[in-house]
């Protein structure tokens, strides 16, 4: 039995490789996400003498008032959802690609199909995991309490308590507040991300025929570039979504009415720049996050495929 043929990754591979990649990403980049959320929730007006705080100033304030652990608020919610999120992202992307039409002349999947597969994968993960995870995460990150002071008791103690409290006081539907915006953000993120990464990787392999697989540092670089593209294209969506998920719903108010009100109020009170609040930490969070995700994912997947091949080779060697 030949061991030269590369085995196709199965769901278990996507689960383990994606989960491991997501965990590394969360641990490395979560502080940047906390700073981003605080910047998006800041409602400083453009009044004379009031200066909008920048990325480093917000981070410094969190560390000073809430200790460095304050930068990791909401991490529990992220870690809890990161394994299914990444498993769904990679496995659904591969599934949608497998049912997409191919170019009749080349037999390869069209760029438009890769884009749509990424879009569908992003929407799938948003509905299945990301939206409730982010509602809980944002509620935790929005709390301005010191984690070093035992007398400073927060409203939400941890991810599980936050989820329980939100469901008990506001109903289960609250966990899916902003699902349309989250789906739109995740869909556009992954559409751009997977398309850019896929074709940059193909180009890199084409100009380096000596490589059967790219070195890890190249996966890191390609993930960094592709990861920065999504946030730049959908920052207003993410800012509105963050404010929507942080606030409590008003009786009889539809989701679209709430979204419209938030957008109009932001523009009126804070100007157009408010829609791009937190863009610096978001790019700094998502871009290296995708770099870490793709690098670790490719490494674990390659290791698992090699391990399977070695097992098969040993089994049939005699």
PDB file of C-alpha atoms in Angstrom:
ATOM      1  CA  UNK A   1       0.000   0.000   0.000  1.00  0.00           C
ATOM      2  CA  UNK A   2       1.470   3.355  -1.027  1.00  0.00           C
ATOM      3  CA  UNK A   3       2.029   6.012   1.566  1.00  0.00           C
ATOM      4  CA  UNK A   4       2.674   8.753  -0.978  1.00  0.00           C
ATOM      5  CA  UNK A   5      -0.954   9.653  -1.464  1.00  0.00           C
ATOM      6  CA  UNK A   6      -2.016  12.380   0.925  1.00  0.00           C
ATOM      7  CA  UNK A   7      -5.010  11.439   3.060  1.00  0.00           C
ATOM      8  CA  UNK A   8      -7.985  13.760   3.059  1.00  0.00           C
ATOM      9  CA  UNK A   9      -8.539  15.391   6.462  1.00  0.00           C
ATOM     10  CA  UNK A  10     -11.653  14.093   8.260  1.00  0.00           C
ATOM     11  CA  UNK A  11     -13.858  15.786  10.850  1.00  0.00           C
ATOM     12  CA  UNK A  12     -11.677  14.578  13.743  1.00  0.00           C
ATOM     13  CA  UNK A  13      -8.670  16.241  12.125  1.00  0.00           C
ATOM     14  CA  UNK A  14     -10.574  19.515  11.746  1.00  0.00           C
ATOM     15  CA  UNK A  15     -11.770  19.243  15.364  1.00  0.00           C
ATOM     16  CA  UNK A  16      -8.333  18.648  16.884  1.00  0.00           C
ATOM     17  CA  UNK A  17      -6.312  20.889  14.564  1.00  0.00           C
ATOM     18  CA  UNK A  18      -8.897  23.670  14.575  1.00  0.00           C
ATOM     19  CA  UNK A  19      -9.455  23.469  18.320  1.00  0.00           C
ATOM     20  CA  UNK A  20      -5.742  23.551  19.080  1.00  0.00           C
ATOM     21  CA  UNK A  21      -5.256  26.479  16.715  1.00  0.00           C
ATOM     22  CA  UNK A  22      -8.156  28.384  18.236  1.00  0.00           C
ATOM     23  CA  UNK A  23      -6.930  27.838  21.784  1.00  0.00           C
ATOM     24  CA  UNK A  24      -3.465  29.184  20.919  1.00  0.00           C
ATOM     25  CA  UNK A  25      -5.043  32.164  19.172  1.00  0.00           C
ATOM     26  CA  UNK A  26      -7.294  32.996  22.132  1.00  0.00           C
ATOM     27  CA  UNK A  27      -4.501  32.837  24.699  1.00  0.00           C
ATOM     28  CA  UNK A  28      -2.191  34.982  22.579  1.00  0.00           C
ATOM     29  CA  UNK A  29      -4.630  37.626  21.346  1.00  0.00           C
ATOM     30  CA  UNK A  30      -7.515  37.991  23.834  1.00  0.00           C
ATOM     31  CA  UNK A  31      -6.122  41.140  25.554  1.00  0.00           C
ATOM     32  CA  UNK A  32      -6.307  42.956  22.209  1.00  0.00           C
ATOM     33  CA  UNK A  33      -9.950  41.949  21.884  1.00  0.00           C
ATOM     34  CA  UNK A  34     -10.760  43.320  25.350  1.00  0.00           C
ATOM     35  CA  UNK A  35      -9.185  46.660  24.452  1.00  0.00           C
ATOM     36  CA  UNK A  36     -11.130  46.684  21.165  1.00  0.00           C
ATOM     37  CA  UNK A  37     -14.447  46.097  22.969  1.00  0.00           C
ATOM     38  CA  UNK A  38     -13.739  48.875  25.493  1.00  0.00           C
ATOM     39  CA  UNK A  39     -12.913  51.287  22.675  1.00  0.00           C
ATOM     40  CA  UNK A  40     -16.102  50.374  20.813  1.00  0.00           C
ATOM     41  CA  UNK A  41     -18.215  50.859  23.932  1.00  0.00           C
ATOM     42  CA  UNK A  42     -16.661  54.237  24.723  1.00  0.00           C
ATOM     43  CA  UNK A  43     -19.135  57.057  24.045  1.00  0.00           C
ATOM     44  CA  UNK A  44     -16.789  60.015  24.259  1.00  0.00           C
ATOM     45  CA  UNK A  45     -18.252  62.835  22.202  1.00  0.00           C
ATOM     46  CA  UNK A  46     -16.318  65.137  19.953  1.00  0.00           C
ATOM     47  CA  UNK A  47     -16.779  68.030  22.401  1.00  0.00           C
ATOM     48  CA  UNK A  48     -13.986  70.598  22.704  1.00  0.00           C
ATOM     49  CA  UNK A  49     -11.272  69.433  25.023  1.00  0.00           C
ATOM     50  CA  UNK A  50     -12.401  65.809  25.079  1.00  0.00           C
ATOM     51  CA  UNK A  51      -9.788  63.622  23.466  1.00  0.00           C
ATOM     52  CA  UNK A  52     -10.644  60.125  22.318  1.00  0.00           C
ATOM     53  CA  UNK A  53      -8.430  57.581  24.051  1.00  0.00           C
ATOM     54  CA  UNK A  54      -6.188  55.508  21.820  1.00  0.00           C
ATOM     55  CA  UNK A  55      -5.297  51.834  21.896  1.00  0.00           C
ATOM     56  CA  UNK A  56      -2.364  52.044  24.302  1.00  0.00           C
ATOM     57  CA  UNK A  57      -4.144  54.487  26.645  1.00  0.00           C
ATOM     58  CA  UNK A  58      -7.160  52.195  26.957  1.00  0.00           C
ATOM     59  CA  UNK A  59      -4.931  49.175  27.600  1.00  0.00           C
ATOM     60  CA  UNK A  60      -2.914  51.098  30.194  1.00  0.00           C
ATOM     61  CA  UNK A  61      -6.092  52.172  32.007  1.00  0.00           C
ATOM     62  CA  UNK A  62      -7.382  48.600  32.169  1.00  0.00           C
ATOM     63  CA  UNK A  63      -4.095  47.318  33.618  1.00  0.00           C
ATOM     64  CA  UNK A  64      -3.871  50.218  36.100  1.00  0.00           C
ATOM     65  CA  UNK A  65      -7.452  50.063  37.385  1.00  0.00           C
ATOM     66  CA  UNK A  66      -8.294  46.375  36.954  1.00  0.00           C
ATOM     67  CA  UNK A  67      -4.864  44.656  36.983  1.00  0.00           C
ATOM     68  CA  UNK A  68      -3.375  42.817  33.970  1.00  0.00           C
ATOM     69  CA  UNK A  69      -5.958  40.072  34.507  1.00  0.00           C
ATOM     70  CA  UNK A  70      -8.567  42.605  33.404  1.00  0.00           C
ATOM     71  CA  UNK A  71      -7.277  42.164  29.858  1.00  0.00           C
ATOM     72  CA  UNK A  72      -8.457  38.539  30.001  1.00  0.00           C
ATOM     73  CA  UNK A  73     -12.058  39.221  30.982  1.00  0.00           C
ATOM     74  CA  UNK A  74     -14.364  37.020  28.937  1.00  0.00           C
ATOM     75  CA  UNK A  75     -11.609  34.548  28.085  1.00  0.00           C
ATOM     76  CA  UNK A  76     -13.608  31.692  29.595  1.00  0.00           C
ATOM     77  CA  UNK A  77     -16.456  32.292  27.157  1.00  0.00           C
ATOM     78  CA  UNK A  78     -14.008  32.349  24.254  1.00  0.00           C
ATOM     79  CA  UNK A  79     -12.142  29.197  25.268  1.00  0.00           C
ATOM     80  CA  UNK A  80     -15.426  27.340  25.849  1.00  0.00           C
ATOM     81  CA  UNK A  81     -16.557  28.060  22.316  1.00  0.00           C
ATOM     82  CA  UNK A  82     -13.255  28.047  20.457  1.00  0.00           C
ATOM     83  CA  UNK A  83     -13.041  24.290  19.778  1.00  0.00           C
ATOM     84  CA  UNK A  84     -16.496  23.918  18.198  1.00  0.00           C
ATOM     85  CA  UNK A  85     -16.078  27.278  16.479  1.00  0.00           C
ATOM     86  CA  UNK A  86     -12.856  26.300  14.724  1.00  0.00           C
ATOM     87  CA  UNK A  87     -14.058  22.772  14.023  1.00  0.00           C
ATOM     88  CA  UNK A  88     -17.194  24.169  12.396  1.00  0.00           C
ATOM     89  CA  UNK A  89     -15.228  26.819  10.503  1.00  0.00           C
ATOM     90  CA  UNK A  90     -12.767  24.470   8.820  1.00  0.00           C
ATOM     91  CA  UNK A  91     -15.055  21.460   8.362  1.00  0.00           C
ATOM     92  CA  UNK A  92     -17.957  23.512   6.973  1.00  0.00           C
ATOM     93  CA  UNK A  93     -15.605  25.389   4.633  1.00  0.00           C
ATOM     94  CA  UNK A  94     -14.329  22.103   3.239  1.00  0.00           C
ATOM     95  CA  UNK A  95     -17.904  20.766   2.984  1.00  0.00           C
ATOM     96  CA  UNK A  96     -19.179  23.813   1.099  1.00  0.00           C
ATOM     97  CA  UNK A  97     -16.173  23.607  -1.212  1.00  0.00           C
ATOM     98  CA  UNK A  98     -16.873  19.916  -1.881  1.00  0.00           C
ATOM     99  CA  UNK A  99     -20.399  20.663  -3.135  1.00  0.00           C
ATOM    100  CA  UNK A 100     -19.359  23.695  -5.181  1.00  0.00           C
ATOM    101  CA  UNK A 101     -19.116  23.476  -8.990  1.00  0.00           C
ATOM    102  CA  UNK A 102     -15.649  23.276 -10.539  1.00  0.00           C
ATOM    103  CA  UNK A 103     -14.223  24.912 -13.645  1.00  0.00           C
ATOM    104  CA  UNK A 104     -14.910  22.454 -16.536  1.00  0.00           C
ATOM    105  CA  UNK A 105     -11.624  23.316 -18.256  1.00  0.00           C
ATOM    106  CA  UNK A 106      -9.261  23.038 -15.267  1.00  0.00           C
ATOM    107  CA  UNK A 107     -11.275  20.846 -12.916  1.00  0.00           C
ATOM    108  CA  UNK A 108     -10.448  23.237 -10.062  1.00  0.00           C
ATOM    109  CA  UNK A 109     -12.869  25.120  -7.851  1.00  0.00           C
ATOM    110  CA  UNK A 110     -13.574  28.675  -9.018  1.00  0.00           C
ATOM    111  CA  UNK A 111     -12.459  31.666  -6.927  1.00  0.00           C
ATOM    112  CA  UNK A 112     -16.099  32.738  -6.586  1.00  0.00           C
ATOM    113  CA  UNK A 113     -16.933  29.307  -5.124  1.00  0.00           C
ATOM    114  CA  UNK A 114     -14.071  29.607  -2.605  1.00  0.00           C
ATOM    115  CA  UNK A 115     -15.395  33.049  -1.617  1.00  0.00           C
ATOM    116  CA  UNK A 116     -18.957  31.755  -1.199  1.00  0.00           C
ATOM    117  CA  UNK A 117     -17.730  28.708   0.745  1.00  0.00           C
ATOM    118  CA  UNK A 118     -15.898  31.003   3.159  1.00  0.00           C
ATOM    119  CA  UNK A 119     -18.985  33.210   3.423  1.00  0.00           C
ATOM    120  CA  UNK A 120     -21.203  30.222   4.222  1.00  0.00           C
ATOM    121  CA  UNK A 121     -18.667  28.844   6.728  1.00  0.00           C
ATOM    122  CA  UNK A 122     -18.584  32.188   8.536  1.00  0.00           C
ATOM    123  CA  UNK A 123     -22.374  32.367   8.721  1.00  0.00           C
ATOM    124  CA  UNK A 124     -22.518  28.764   9.967  1.00  0.00           C
ATOM    125  CA  UNK A 125     -20.069  29.369  12.816  1.00  0.00           C
ATOM    126  CA  UNK A 126     -21.791  32.643  13.722  1.00  0.00           C
ATOM    127  CA  UNK A 127     -25.177  30.976  14.169  1.00  0.00           C
ATOM    128  CA  UNK A 128     -23.898  27.785  15.805  1.00  0.00           C
ATOM    129  CA  UNK A 129     -21.338  29.175  18.260  1.00  0.00           C
ATOM    130  CA  UNK A 130     -20.038  32.723  17.860  1.00  0.00           C
ATOM    131  CA  UNK A 131     -23.123  34.842  18.638  1.00  0.00           C
ATOM    132  CA  UNK A 132     -23.964  33.446  22.118  1.00  0.00           C
ATOM    133  CA  UNK A 133     -20.245  33.238  22.930  1.00  0.00           C
ATOM    134  CA  UNK A 134     -19.741  36.909  22.062  1.00  0.00           C
ATOM    135  CA  UNK A 135     -22.814  38.126  23.967  1.00  0.00           C
ATOM    136  CA  UNK A 136     -21.380  36.524  27.117  1.00  0.00           C
ATOM    137  CA  UNK A 137     -17.820  37.683  26.347  1.00  0.00           C
ATOM    138  CA  UNK A 138     -18.845  41.300  25.771  1.00  0.00           C
ATOM    139  CA  UNK A 139     -20.917  41.435  28.957  1.00  0.00           C
ATOM    140  CA  UNK A 140     -17.834  40.267  30.890  1.00  0.00           C
ATOM    141  CA  UNK A 141     -15.421  42.593  29.079  1.00  0.00           C
ATOM    142  CA  UNK A 142     -17.668  45.609  29.650  1.00  0.00           C
ATOM    143  CA  UNK A 143     -17.386  45.309  33.438  1.00  0.00           C
ATOM    144  CA  UNK A 144     -15.074  47.908  34.982  1.00  0.00           C
ATOM    145  CA  UNK A 145     -14.116  46.096  38.165  1.00  0.00           C
ATOM    146  CA  UNK A 146     -10.750  45.258  39.664  1.00  0.00           C
ATOM    147  CA  UNK A 147      -9.983  41.556  39.644  1.00  0.00           C
ATOM    148  CA  UNK A 148      -7.501  42.104  42.501  1.00  0.00           C
ATOM    149  CA  UNK A 149     -10.101  43.497  44.935  1.00  0.00           C
ATOM    150  CA  UNK A 150     -12.297  40.747  46.478  1.00  0.00           C
ATOM    151  CA  UNK A 151     -14.777  43.398  47.673  1.00  0.00           C
ATOM    152  CA  UNK A 152     -15.318  44.696  44.144  1.00  0.00           C
ATOM    153  CA  UNK A 153     -17.988  42.159  43.204  1.00  0.00           C
ATOM    154  CA  UNK A 154     -18.944  42.276  39.506  1.00  0.00           C
ATOM    155  CA  UNK A 155     -22.427  41.686  38.120  1.00  0.00           C
ATOM    156  CA  UNK A 156     -21.175  38.658  36.175  1.00  0.00           C
ATOM    157  CA  UNK A 157     -18.660  36.432  37.983  1.00  0.00           C
ATOM    158  CA  UNK A 158     -17.621  34.227  35.070  1.00  0.00           C
ATOM    159  CA  UNK A 159     -18.802  32.997  31.669  1.00  0.00           C
ATOM    160  CA  UNK A 160     -21.220  30.398  33.047  1.00  0.00           C
ATOM    161  CA  UNK A 161     -22.711  32.851  35.547  1.00  0.00           C
ATOM    162  CA  UNK A 162     -23.022  35.532  32.860  1.00  0.00           C
ATOM    163  CA  UNK A 163     -24.838  33.151  30.506  1.00  0.00           C
ATOM    164  CA  UNK A 164     -27.167  31.990  33.302  1.00  0.00           C
ATOM    165  CA  UNK A 165     -27.911  35.561  34.423  1.00  0.00           C
ATOM    166  CA  UNK A 166     -28.577  36.795  30.903  1.00  0.00           C
ATOM    167  CA  UNK A 167     -30.956  33.911  30.162  1.00  0.00           C
ATOM    168  CA  UNK A 168     -32.746  34.226  33.535  1.00  0.00           C
ATOM    169  CA  UNK A 169     -33.206  38.011  33.408  1.00  0.00           C
ATOM    170  CA  UNK A 170     -33.487  38.704  29.691  1.00  0.00           C
ATOM    171  CA  UNK A 171     -34.480  35.399  28.115  1.00  0.00           C
ATOM    172  CA  UNK A 172     -32.667  32.841  25.950  1.00  0.00           C
ATOM    173  CA  UNK A 173     -33.187  34.960  22.819  1.00  0.00           C
ATOM    174  CA  UNK A 174     -30.755  37.525  24.271  1.00  0.00           C
ATOM    175  CA  UNK A 175     -27.873  35.124  23.615  1.00  0.00           C
ATOM    176  CA  UNK A 176     -28.680  35.532  19.928  1.00  0.00           C
ATOM    177  CA  UNK A 177     -28.954  39.308  19.968  1.00  0.00           C
ATOM    178  CA  UNK A 178     -27.074  40.674  16.983  1.00  0.00           C
ATOM    179  CA  UNK A 179     -26.985  37.293  15.204  1.00  0.00           C
ATOM    180  CA  UNK A 180     -27.623  38.927  11.817  1.00  0.00           C
ATOM    181  CA  UNK A 181     -24.747  41.366  12.267  1.00  0.00           C
ATOM    182  CA  UNK A 182     -22.490  38.646  13.686  1.00  0.00           C
ATOM    183  CA  UNK A 183     -23.306  36.376  10.736  1.00  0.00           C
ATOM    184  CA  UNK A 184     -22.608  39.220   8.316  1.00  0.00           C
ATOM    185  CA  UNK A 185     -19.301  40.012  10.037  1.00  0.00           C
ATOM    186  CA  UNK A 186     -18.153  36.395  10.307  1.00  0.00           C
ATOM    187  CA  UNK A 187     -19.315  35.630   6.768  1.00  0.00           C
ATOM    188  CA  UNK A 188     -17.412  38.517   5.199  1.00  0.00           C
ATOM    189  CA  UNK A 189     -14.402  37.828   7.422  1.00  0.00           C
ATOM    190  CA  UNK A 190     -14.101  34.191   6.404  1.00  0.00           C
ATOM    191  CA  UNK A 191     -14.988  34.829   2.761  1.00  0.00           C
ATOM    192  CA  UNK A 192     -12.108  37.291   2.443  1.00  0.00           C
ATOM    193  CA  UNK A 193      -9.837  35.330   4.770  1.00  0.00           C
ATOM    194  CA  UNK A 194     -10.146  31.888   3.142  1.00  0.00           C
ATOM    195  CA  UNK A 195     -10.077  33.278  -0.403  1.00  0.00           C
ATOM    196  CA  UNK A 196      -6.958  35.349   0.195  1.00  0.00           C
ATOM    197  CA  UNK A 197      -5.177  32.594   2.118  1.00  0.00           C
ATOM    198  CA  UNK A 198      -6.087  29.852  -0.390  1.00  0.00           C
ATOM    199  CA  UNK A 199      -4.805  31.691  -3.438  1.00  0.00           C
ATOM    200  CA  UNK A 200      -1.764  33.208  -1.767  1.00  0.00           C
ATOM    201  CA  UNK A 201      -0.830  29.700  -0.608  1.00  0.00           C
ATOM    202  CA  UNK A 202      -1.315  28.299  -4.117  1.00  0.00           C
ATOM    203  CA  UNK A 203       0.873  31.064  -5.548  1.00  0.00           C
ATOM    204  CA  UNK A 204       3.547  30.518  -2.901  1.00  0.00           C
ATOM    205  CA  UNK A 205       3.668  26.789  -3.700  1.00  0.00           C
ATOM    206  CA  UNK A 206       3.756  27.478  -7.453  1.00  0.00           C
ATOM    207  CA  UNK A 207       6.823  29.717  -7.218  1.00  0.00           C
ATOM    208  CA  UNK A 208       8.536  27.345  -4.767  1.00  0.00           C
ATOM    209  CA  UNK A 209       8.282  23.897  -6.401  1.00  0.00           C
ATOM    210  CA  UNK A 210      10.894  22.549  -3.997  1.00  0.00           C
ATOM    211  CA  UNK A 211       8.256  22.609  -1.229  1.00  0.00           C
ATOM    212  CA  UNK A 212       5.538  19.952  -0.968  1.00  0.00           C
ATOM    213  CA  UNK A 213       4.163  22.035   1.907  1.00  0.00           C
ATOM    214  CA  UNK A 214       5.041  25.577   2.940  1.00  0.00           C
ATOM    215  CA  UNK A 215       7.244  26.199   6.009  1.00  0.00           C
ATOM    216  CA  UNK A 216       5.464  27.381   9.145  1.00  0.00           C
ATOM    217  CA  UNK A 217       6.833  30.920   8.869  1.00  0.00           C
ATOM    218  CA  UNK A 218       5.182  31.276   5.458  1.00  0.00           C
ATOM    219  CA  UNK A 219       1.845  30.033   6.816  1.00  0.00           C
ATOM    220  CA  UNK A 220       2.266  32.642   9.554  1.00  0.00           C
ATOM    221  CA  UNK A 221       2.901  35.445   7.061  1.00  0.00           C
ATOM    222  CA  UNK A 222       0.035  34.458   4.733  1.00  0.00           C
ATOM    223  CA  UNK A 223      -2.356  34.169   7.671  1.00  0.00           C
ATOM    224  CA  UNK A 224      -1.298  37.602   8.921  1.00  0.00           C
ATOM    225  CA  UNK A 225      -1.983  39.275   5.562  1.00  0.00           C
ATOM    226  CA  UNK A 226      -5.281  37.495   4.894  1.00  0.00           C
ATOM    227  CA  UNK A 227      -6.436  38.049   8.472  1.00  0.00           C
ATOM    228  CA  UNK A 228      -6.037  41.834   8.233  1.00  0.00           C
ATOM    229  CA  UNK A 229      -8.341  42.120   5.218  1.00  0.00           C
ATOM    230  CA  UNK A 230     -11.622  41.179   6.928  1.00  0.00           C
ATOM    231  CA  UNK A 231     -11.629  43.748   9.766  1.00  0.00           C
ATOM    232  CA  UNK A 232     -10.811  46.586   7.388  1.00  0.00           C
ATOM    233  CA  UNK A 233     -13.842  45.706   5.258  1.00  0.00           C
ATOM    234  CA  UNK A 234     -16.477  45.334   7.986  1.00  0.00           C
ATOM    235  CA  UNK A 235     -15.444  47.465  10.996  1.00  0.00           C
ATOM    236  CA  UNK A 236     -18.772  49.409  11.187  1.00  0.00           C
ATOM    237  CA  UNK A 237     -20.707  46.128  11.376  1.00  0.00           C
ATOM    238  CA  UNK A 238     -18.569  44.922  14.284  1.00  0.00           C
ATOM    239  CA  UNK A 239     -18.883  48.194  16.229  1.00  0.00           C
ATOM    240  CA  UNK A 240     -22.690  48.305  15.931  1.00  0.00           C
ATOM    241  CA  UNK A 241     -22.866  44.601  16.850  1.00  0.00           C
ATOM    242  CA  UNK A 242     -20.780  45.166  20.001  1.00  0.00           C
ATOM    243  CA  UNK A 243     -23.017  47.980  21.230  1.00  0.00           C
ATOM    244  CA  UNK A 244     -26.156  46.010  20.413  1.00  0.00           C
ATOM    245  CA  UNK A 245     -25.001  42.955  22.359  1.00  0.00           C
ATOM    246  CA  UNK A 246     -23.883  44.990  25.361  1.00  0.00           C
ATOM    247  CA  UNK A 247     -27.207  46.816  25.769  1.00  0.00           C
ATOM    248  CA  UNK A 248     -30.499  45.448  27.055  1.00  0.00           C
ATOM    249  CA  UNK A 249     -33.460  45.294  24.662  1.00  0.00           C
ATOM    250  CA  UNK A 250     -36.444  47.616  25.014  1.00  0.00           C
ATOM    251  CA  UNK A 251     -39.941  46.157  25.124  1.00  0.00           C
ATOM    252  CA  UNK A 252     -41.586  46.008  21.704  1.00  0.00           C
ATOM    253  CA  UNK A 253     -38.454  47.155  19.846  1.00  0.00           C
ATOM    254  CA  UNK A 254     -37.375  45.029  16.882  1.00  0.00           C
ATOM    255  CA  UNK A 255     -33.755  44.098  16.213  1.00  0.00           C
ATOM    256  CA  UNK A 256     -33.663  46.209  13.050  1.00  0.00           C
ATOM    257  CA  UNK A 257     -35.107  49.224  14.874  1.00  0.00           C
ATOM    258  CA  UNK A 258     -32.455  48.858  17.581  1.00  0.00           C
ATOM    259  CA  UNK A 259     -29.652  48.545  15.020  1.00  0.00           C
ATOM    260  CA  UNK A 260     -30.918  51.611  13.163  1.00  0.00           C
ATOM    261  CA  UNK A 261     -31.165  53.619  16.390  1.00  0.00           C
ATOM    262  CA  UNK A 262     -27.634  52.668  17.481  1.00  0.00           C
ATOM    263  CA  UNK A 263     -26.179  53.567  14.070  1.00  0.00           C
ATOM    264  CA  UNK A 264     -27.992  56.923  13.907  1.00  0.00           C
ATOM    265  CA  UNK A 265     -27.111  57.820  17.507  1.00  0.00           C
ATOM    266  CA  UNK A 266     -23.449  56.939  16.960  1.00  0.00           C
ATOM    267  CA  UNK A 267     -23.242  59.112  13.854  1.00  0.00           C
ATOM    268  CA  UNK A 268     -25.097  62.021  15.491  1.00  0.00           C
ATOM    269  CA  UNK A 269     -23.274  61.994  18.817  1.00  0.00           C
ATOM    270  CA  UNK A 270     -19.797  60.806  17.852  1.00  0.00           C
ATOM    271  CA  UNK A 271     -19.385  61.195  14.119  1.00  0.00           C
ATOM    272  CA  UNK A 272     -18.327  58.782  11.374  1.00  0.00           C
ATOM    273  CA  UNK A 273     -15.078  57.860  13.137  1.00  0.00           C
ATOM    274  CA  UNK A 274     -17.072  56.106  15.869  1.00  0.00           C
ATOM    275  CA  UNK A 275     -17.907  53.308  13.412  1.00  0.00           C
ATOM    276  CA  UNK A 276     -14.186  52.537  13.221  1.00  0.00           C
ATOM    277  CA  UNK A 277     -13.565  52.713  16.963  1.00  0.00           C
ATOM    278  CA  UNK A 278     -11.285  49.890  18.010  1.00  0.00           C
ATOM    279  CA  UNK A 279     -10.108  49.194  14.443  1.00  0.00           C
ATOM    280  CA  UNK A 280      -6.440  49.261  15.511  1.00  0.00           C
ATOM    281  CA  UNK A 281      -6.732  46.589  18.239  1.00  0.00           C
ATOM    282  CA  UNK A 282      -9.178  44.636  16.057  1.00  0.00           C
ATOM    283  CA  UNK A 283      -6.688  44.400  13.191  1.00  0.00           C
ATOM    284  CA  UNK A 284      -3.949  43.715  15.729  1.00  0.00           C
ATOM    285  CA  UNK A 285      -6.191  41.024  17.245  1.00  0.00           C
ATOM    286  CA  UNK A 286      -7.595  39.370  14.118  1.00  0.00           C
ATOM    287  CA  UNK A 287      -4.524  39.490  11.851  1.00  0.00           C
ATOM    288  CA  UNK A 288      -2.061  37.776  14.227  1.00  0.00           C
ATOM    289  CA  UNK A 289      -4.938  35.611  15.429  1.00  0.00           C
ATOM    290  CA  UNK A 290      -5.462  34.285  11.911  1.00  0.00           C
ATOM    291  CA  UNK A 291      -1.701  33.939  11.505  1.00  0.00           C
ATOM    292  CA  UNK A 292      -1.546  31.790  14.646  1.00  0.00           C
ATOM    293  CA  UNK A 293      -4.702  29.873  13.638  1.00  0.00           C
ATOM    294  CA  UNK A 294      -3.510  28.917  10.157  1.00  0.00           C
ATOM    295  CA  UNK A 295       0.037  28.117  11.311  1.00  0.00           C
ATOM    296  CA  UNK A 296      -1.033  25.875  14.188  1.00  0.00           C
ATOM    297  CA  UNK A 297      -3.860  24.333  12.146  1.00  0.00           C
ATOM    298  CA  UNK A 298      -1.561  23.454   9.232  1.00  0.00           C
ATOM    299  CA  UNK A 299       1.059  22.078  11.639  1.00  0.00           C
ATOM    300  CA  UNK A 300      -1.358  19.867  13.600  1.00  0.00           C
ATOM    301  CA  UNK A 301      -3.161  18.717  10.470  1.00  0.00           C
ATOM    302  CA  UNK A 302       0.132  17.840   8.771  1.00  0.00           C
ATOM    303  CA  UNK A 303       1.319  15.976  11.852  1.00  0.00           C
ATOM    304  CA  UNK A 304      -1.940  14.002  12.094  1.00  0.00           C
ATOM    305  CA  UNK A 305      -1.877  13.099   8.400  1.00  0.00           C
ATOM    306  CA  UNK A 306       1.758  11.998   8.663  1.00  0.00           C
ATOM    307  CA  UNK A 307       0.968   9.953  11.770  1.00  0.00           C
ATOM    308  CA  UNK A 308      -1.909   8.191   9.980  1.00  0.00           C
ATOM    309  CA  UNK A 309       0.267   7.435   6.951  1.00  0.00           C
ATOM    310  CA  UNK A 310       3.052   6.083   9.155  1.00  0.00           C
ATOM    311  CA  UNK A 311       0.565   3.859  10.958  1.00  0.00           C
ATOM    312  CA  UNK A 312      -0.749   2.464   7.656  1.00  0.00           C
ATOM    313  CA  UNK A 313       2.771   1.940   6.311  1.00  0.00           C
ATOM    314  CA  UNK A 314       3.835  -0.001   9.413  1.00  0.00           C
ATOM    315  CA  UNK A 315       0.632  -2.075   9.320  1.00  0.00           C
ATOM    316  CA  UNK A 316       1.184  -3.241   5.711  1.00  0.00           C
ATOM    317  CA  UNK A 317       4.989  -3.328   5.613  1.00  0.00           C
ATOM    318  CA  UNK A 318       5.217  -7.055   6.190  1.00  0.00           C
TER     319      UNK A 318
END
